[in-house]
Short mmCIF file of the C-alpha atoms (twelve columns), coordinates in Angstrom:
data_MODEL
# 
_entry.id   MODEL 
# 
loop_
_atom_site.group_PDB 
_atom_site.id 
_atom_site.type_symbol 
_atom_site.label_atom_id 
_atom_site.label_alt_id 
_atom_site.label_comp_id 
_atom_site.label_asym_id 
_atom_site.label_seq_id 
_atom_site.Cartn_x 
_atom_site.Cartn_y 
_atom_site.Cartn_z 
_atom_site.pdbx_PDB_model_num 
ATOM 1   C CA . UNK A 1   -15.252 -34.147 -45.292 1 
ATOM 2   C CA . UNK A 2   -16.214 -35.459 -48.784 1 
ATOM 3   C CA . UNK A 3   -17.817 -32.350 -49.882 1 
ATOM 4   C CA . UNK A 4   -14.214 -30.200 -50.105 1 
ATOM 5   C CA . UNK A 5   -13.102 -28.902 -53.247 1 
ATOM 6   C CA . UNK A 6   -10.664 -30.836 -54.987 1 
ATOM 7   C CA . UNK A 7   -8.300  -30.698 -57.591 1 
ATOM 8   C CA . UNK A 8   -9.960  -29.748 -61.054 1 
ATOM 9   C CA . UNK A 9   -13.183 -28.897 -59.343 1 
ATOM 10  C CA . UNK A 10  -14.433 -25.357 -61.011 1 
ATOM 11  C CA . UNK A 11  -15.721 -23.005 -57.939 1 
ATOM 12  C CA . UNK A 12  -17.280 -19.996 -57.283 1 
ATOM 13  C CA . UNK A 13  -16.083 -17.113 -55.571 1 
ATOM 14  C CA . UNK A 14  -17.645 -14.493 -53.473 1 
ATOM 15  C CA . UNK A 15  -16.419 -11.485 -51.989 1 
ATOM 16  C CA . UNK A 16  -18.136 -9.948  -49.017 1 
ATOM 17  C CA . UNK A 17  -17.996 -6.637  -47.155 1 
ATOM 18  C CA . UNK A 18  -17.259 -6.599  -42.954 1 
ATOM 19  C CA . UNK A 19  -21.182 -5.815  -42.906 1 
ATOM 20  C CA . UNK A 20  -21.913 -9.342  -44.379 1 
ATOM 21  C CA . UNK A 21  -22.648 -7.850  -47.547 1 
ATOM 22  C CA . UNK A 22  -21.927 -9.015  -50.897 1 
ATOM 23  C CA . UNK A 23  -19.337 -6.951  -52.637 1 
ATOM 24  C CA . UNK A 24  -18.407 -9.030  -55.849 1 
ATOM 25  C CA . UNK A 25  -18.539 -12.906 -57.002 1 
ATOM 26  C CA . UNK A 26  -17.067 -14.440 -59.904 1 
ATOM 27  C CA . UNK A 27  -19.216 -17.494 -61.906 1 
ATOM 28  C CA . UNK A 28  -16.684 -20.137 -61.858 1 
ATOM 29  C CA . UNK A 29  -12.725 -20.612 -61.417 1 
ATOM 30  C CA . UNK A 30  -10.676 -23.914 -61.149 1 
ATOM 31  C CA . UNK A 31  -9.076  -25.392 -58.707 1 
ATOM 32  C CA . UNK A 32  -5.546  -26.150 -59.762 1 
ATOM 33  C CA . UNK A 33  -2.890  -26.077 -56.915 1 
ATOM 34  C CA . UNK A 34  -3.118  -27.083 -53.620 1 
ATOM 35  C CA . UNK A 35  -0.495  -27.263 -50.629 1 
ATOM 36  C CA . UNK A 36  0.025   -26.109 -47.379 1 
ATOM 37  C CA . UNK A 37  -0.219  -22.554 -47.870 1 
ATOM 38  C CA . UNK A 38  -1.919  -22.000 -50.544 1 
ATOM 39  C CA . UNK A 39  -4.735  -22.807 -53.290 1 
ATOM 40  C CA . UNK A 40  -4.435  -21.787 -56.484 1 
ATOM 41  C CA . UNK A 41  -7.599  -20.987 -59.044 1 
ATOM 42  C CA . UNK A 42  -6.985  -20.620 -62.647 1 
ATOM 43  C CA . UNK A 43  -10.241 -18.695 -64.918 1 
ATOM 44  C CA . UNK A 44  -10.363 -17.387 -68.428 1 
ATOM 45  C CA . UNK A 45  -13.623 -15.168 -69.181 1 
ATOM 46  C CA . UNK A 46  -15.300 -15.672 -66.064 1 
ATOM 47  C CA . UNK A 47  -18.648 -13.909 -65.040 1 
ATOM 48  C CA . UNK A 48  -18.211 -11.388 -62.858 1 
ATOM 49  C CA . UNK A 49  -21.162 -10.169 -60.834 1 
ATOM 50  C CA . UNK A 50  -20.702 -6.506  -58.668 1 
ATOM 51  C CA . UNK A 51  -22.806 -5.645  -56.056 1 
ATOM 52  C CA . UNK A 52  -24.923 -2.879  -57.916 1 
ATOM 53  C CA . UNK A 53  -26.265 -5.454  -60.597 1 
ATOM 54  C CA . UNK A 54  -23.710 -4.905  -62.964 1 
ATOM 55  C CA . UNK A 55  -21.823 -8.123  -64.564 1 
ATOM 56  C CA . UNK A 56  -18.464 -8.567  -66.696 1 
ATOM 57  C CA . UNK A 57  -16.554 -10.799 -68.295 1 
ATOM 58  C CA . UNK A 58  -12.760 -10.826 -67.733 1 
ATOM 59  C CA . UNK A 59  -10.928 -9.849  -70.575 1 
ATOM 60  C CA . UNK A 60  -7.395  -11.775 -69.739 1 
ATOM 61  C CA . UNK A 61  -6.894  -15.104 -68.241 1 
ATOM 62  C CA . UNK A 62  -6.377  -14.571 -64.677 1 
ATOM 63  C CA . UNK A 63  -3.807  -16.986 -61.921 1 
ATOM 64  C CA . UNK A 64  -5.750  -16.123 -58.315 1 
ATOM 65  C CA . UNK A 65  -3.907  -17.226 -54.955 1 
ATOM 66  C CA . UNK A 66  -5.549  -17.449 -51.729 1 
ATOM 67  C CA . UNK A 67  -3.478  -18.055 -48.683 1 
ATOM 68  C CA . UNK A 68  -4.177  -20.052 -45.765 1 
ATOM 69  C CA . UNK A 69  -2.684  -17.652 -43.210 1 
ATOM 70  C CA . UNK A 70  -2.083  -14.447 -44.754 1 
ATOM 71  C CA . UNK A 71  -4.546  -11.620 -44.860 1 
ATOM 72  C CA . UNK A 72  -4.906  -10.991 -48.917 1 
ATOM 73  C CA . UNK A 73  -5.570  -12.810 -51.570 1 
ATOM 74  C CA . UNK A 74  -3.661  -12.282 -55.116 1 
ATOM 75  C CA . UNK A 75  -4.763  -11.743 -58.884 1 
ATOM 76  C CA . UNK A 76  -1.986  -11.969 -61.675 1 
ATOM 77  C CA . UNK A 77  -3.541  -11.221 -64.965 1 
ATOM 78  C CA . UNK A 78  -1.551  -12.623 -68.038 1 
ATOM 79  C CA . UNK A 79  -1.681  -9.901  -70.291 1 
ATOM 80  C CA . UNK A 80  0.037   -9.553  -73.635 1 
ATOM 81  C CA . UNK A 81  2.998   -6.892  -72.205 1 
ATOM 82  C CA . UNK A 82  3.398   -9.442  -69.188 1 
ATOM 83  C CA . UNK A 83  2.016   -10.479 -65.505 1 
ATOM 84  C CA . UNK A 84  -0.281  -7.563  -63.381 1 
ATOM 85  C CA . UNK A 85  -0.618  -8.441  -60.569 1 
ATOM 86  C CA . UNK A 86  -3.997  -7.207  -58.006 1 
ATOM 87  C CA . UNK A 87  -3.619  -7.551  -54.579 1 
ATOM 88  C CA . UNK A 88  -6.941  -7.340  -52.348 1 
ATOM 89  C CA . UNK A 89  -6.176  -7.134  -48.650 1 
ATOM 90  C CA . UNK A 90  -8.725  -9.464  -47.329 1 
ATOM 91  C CA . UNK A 91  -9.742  -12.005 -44.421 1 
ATOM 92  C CA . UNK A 92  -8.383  -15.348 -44.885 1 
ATOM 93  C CA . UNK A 93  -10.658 -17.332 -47.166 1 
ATOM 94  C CA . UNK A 94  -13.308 -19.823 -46.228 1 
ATOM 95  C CA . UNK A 95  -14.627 -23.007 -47.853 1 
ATOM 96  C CA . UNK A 96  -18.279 -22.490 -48.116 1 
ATOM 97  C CA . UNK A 97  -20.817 -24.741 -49.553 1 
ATOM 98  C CA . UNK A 98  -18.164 -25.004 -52.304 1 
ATOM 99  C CA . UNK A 99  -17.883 -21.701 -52.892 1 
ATOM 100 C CA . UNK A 100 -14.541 -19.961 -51.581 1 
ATOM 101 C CA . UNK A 101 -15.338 -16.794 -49.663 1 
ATOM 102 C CA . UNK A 102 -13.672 -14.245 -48.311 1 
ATOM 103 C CA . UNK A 103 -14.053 -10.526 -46.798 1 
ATOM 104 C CA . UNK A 104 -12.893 -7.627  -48.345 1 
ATOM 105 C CA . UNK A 105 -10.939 -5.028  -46.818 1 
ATOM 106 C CA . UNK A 106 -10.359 -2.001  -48.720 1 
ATOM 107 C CA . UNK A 107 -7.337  -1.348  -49.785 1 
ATOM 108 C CA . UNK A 108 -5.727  -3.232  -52.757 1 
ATOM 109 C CA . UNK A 109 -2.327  -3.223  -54.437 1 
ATOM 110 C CA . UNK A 110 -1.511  -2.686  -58.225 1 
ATOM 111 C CA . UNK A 111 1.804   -4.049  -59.650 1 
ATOM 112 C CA . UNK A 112 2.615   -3.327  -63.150 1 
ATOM 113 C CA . UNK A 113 4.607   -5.421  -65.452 1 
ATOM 114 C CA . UNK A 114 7.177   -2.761  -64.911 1 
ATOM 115 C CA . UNK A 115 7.486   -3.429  -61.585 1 
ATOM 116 C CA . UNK A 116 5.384   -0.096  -60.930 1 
ATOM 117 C CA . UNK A 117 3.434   -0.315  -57.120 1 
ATOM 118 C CA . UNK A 118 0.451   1.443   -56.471 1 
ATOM 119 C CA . UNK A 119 -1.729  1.229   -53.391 1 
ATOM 120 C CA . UNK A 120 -5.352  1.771   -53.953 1 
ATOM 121 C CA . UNK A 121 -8.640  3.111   -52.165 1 
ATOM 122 C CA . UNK A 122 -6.830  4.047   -48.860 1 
ATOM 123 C CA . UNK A 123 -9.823  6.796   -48.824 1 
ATOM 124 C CA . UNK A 124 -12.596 4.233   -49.114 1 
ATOM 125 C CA . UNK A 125 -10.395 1.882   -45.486 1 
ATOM 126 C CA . UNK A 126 -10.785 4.886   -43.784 1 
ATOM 127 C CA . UNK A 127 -14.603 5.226   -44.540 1 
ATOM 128 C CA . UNK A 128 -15.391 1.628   -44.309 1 
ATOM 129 C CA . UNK A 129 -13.099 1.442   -40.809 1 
ATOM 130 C CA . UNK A 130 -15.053 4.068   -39.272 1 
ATOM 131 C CA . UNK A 131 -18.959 3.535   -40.890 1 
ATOM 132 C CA . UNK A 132 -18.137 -0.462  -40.192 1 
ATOM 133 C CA . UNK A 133 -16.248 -0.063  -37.067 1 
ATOM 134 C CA . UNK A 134 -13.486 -2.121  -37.644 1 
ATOM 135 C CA . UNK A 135 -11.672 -3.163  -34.282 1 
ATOM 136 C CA . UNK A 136 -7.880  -1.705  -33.768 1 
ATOM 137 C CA . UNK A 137 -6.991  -5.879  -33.614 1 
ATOM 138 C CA . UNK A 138 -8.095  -5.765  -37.535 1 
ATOM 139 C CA . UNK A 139 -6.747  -2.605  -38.590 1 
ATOM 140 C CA . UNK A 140 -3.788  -3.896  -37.094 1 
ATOM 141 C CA . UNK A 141 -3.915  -7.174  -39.535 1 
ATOM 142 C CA . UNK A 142 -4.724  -5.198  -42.908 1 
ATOM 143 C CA . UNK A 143 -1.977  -2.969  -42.117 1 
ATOM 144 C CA . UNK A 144 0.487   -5.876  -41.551 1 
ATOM 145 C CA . UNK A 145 -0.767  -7.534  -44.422 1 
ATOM 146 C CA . UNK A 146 -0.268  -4.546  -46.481 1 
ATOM 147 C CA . UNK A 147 3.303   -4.287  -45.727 1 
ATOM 148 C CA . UNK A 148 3.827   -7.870  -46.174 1 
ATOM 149 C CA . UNK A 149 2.723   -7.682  -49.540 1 
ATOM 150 C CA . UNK A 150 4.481   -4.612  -50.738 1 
ATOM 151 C CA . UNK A 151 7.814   -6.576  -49.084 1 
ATOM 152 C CA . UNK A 152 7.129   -9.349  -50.977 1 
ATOM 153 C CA . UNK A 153 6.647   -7.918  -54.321 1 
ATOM 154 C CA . UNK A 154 9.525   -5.407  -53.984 1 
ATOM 155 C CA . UNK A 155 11.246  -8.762  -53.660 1 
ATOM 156 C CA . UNK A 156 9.461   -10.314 -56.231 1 
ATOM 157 C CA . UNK A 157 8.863   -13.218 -53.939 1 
ATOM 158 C CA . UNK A 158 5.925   -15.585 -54.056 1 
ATOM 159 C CA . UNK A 159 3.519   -15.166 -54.915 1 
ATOM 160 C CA . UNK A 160 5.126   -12.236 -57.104 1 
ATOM 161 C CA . UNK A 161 6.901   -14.869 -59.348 1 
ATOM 162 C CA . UNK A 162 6.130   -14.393 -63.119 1 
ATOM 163 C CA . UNK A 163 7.547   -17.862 -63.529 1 
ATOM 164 C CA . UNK A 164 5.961   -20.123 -61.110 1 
ATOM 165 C CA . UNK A 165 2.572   -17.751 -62.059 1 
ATOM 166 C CA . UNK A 166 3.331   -18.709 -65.648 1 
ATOM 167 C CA . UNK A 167 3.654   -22.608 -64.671 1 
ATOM 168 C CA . UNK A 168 0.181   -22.311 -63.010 1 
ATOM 169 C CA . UNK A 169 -1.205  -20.760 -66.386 1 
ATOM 170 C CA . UNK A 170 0.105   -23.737 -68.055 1 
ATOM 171 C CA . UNK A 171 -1.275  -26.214 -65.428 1 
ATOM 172 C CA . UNK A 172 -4.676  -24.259 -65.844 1 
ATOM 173 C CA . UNK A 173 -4.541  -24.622 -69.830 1 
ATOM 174 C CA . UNK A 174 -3.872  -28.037 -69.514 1 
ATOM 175 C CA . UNK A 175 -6.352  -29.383 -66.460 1 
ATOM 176 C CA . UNK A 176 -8.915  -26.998 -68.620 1 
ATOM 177 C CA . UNK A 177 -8.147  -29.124 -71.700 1 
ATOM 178 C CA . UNK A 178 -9.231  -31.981 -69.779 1 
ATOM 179 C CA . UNK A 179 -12.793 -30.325 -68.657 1 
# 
């Protein structure tokens, strides 16, 4: 309908919990890529609110890829020593009100500059899997999406690309210009 997010549009984003609860939201990203697969949000210094009150500002400008069909969303941070890159496996994101929303699932991936691969908060999946009874369909897809990821940045595939994340800084200093 008319009321989708477009091209150049600046958007909120909200992370939820499986419960329906609301884990973490950033103030305001823009759009700046859109195709098939994915959509693309550029921020500098965005707002970021956490569910225990707290707020934050991020530090670095930030590239953040949502896919259409694949359970996780990516953050590359452009910092000064090169691209990090913060994986959250998640649900696949939904258009909301203008908002883009998504559910979080737990466990996250950490890629240095140096090409160094962590996975993160495997303790706090198990907790949430078993307090928020997740079904063995979805432990299924965060595990699968898990591997995927660590696959594709071992290969340094898309969306594990310093260059093409590089590009989309550019396009996001540029479409920001514009604002």
């Amino acid at each position: 309908g008319g009321n989708k997010m477009k091209l150049g549009d600046w958007t909120p984003i909200v992370c939820f919990k499986h419960d329906g609860s609301v884990h973490r939201s950033w103030n305001k990203t823009l759009v700046i890529n859109e195709d098939k697969e994915s959509f693309v949000l550029g921020n500098d210094n965005a707002l970021v609110y956490e569910a225990d009150g707290r707020n934050w500002r991020v530090k670095e400008p930030a590239i953040t890829i949502f896919f259409k069909n694949k359970w996780f969303n990516v953050i590359a941070m452009i910092h000064e020593d090169g691209i990090k890159y913060y994986v959250n496996i998640a649900s696949i994101y939904k258009e909301i009100d203008k908002n883009i929303c998504y559910i979080d699932y737990d466990l996250d991936v950490s890629i240095k500059p140096n090409n160094f691969v962590k996975v993160l908060d495997e303790h706090e999946y198990y907790l949430h899997s078993n307090d928020m009874k997740y079904s063995r369909n979805l432990d299924f897809l965060i595990k699968n999406a898990l591997y995927e990821v660590l696959d594709l940045a071992d290969a340094k595939k898309f969306p594990f690309d310093n260059d093409k994340i590089i590009e989309f800084y550019n396009t996001f200093l540029k479409m920001k210009g514009d604002k």
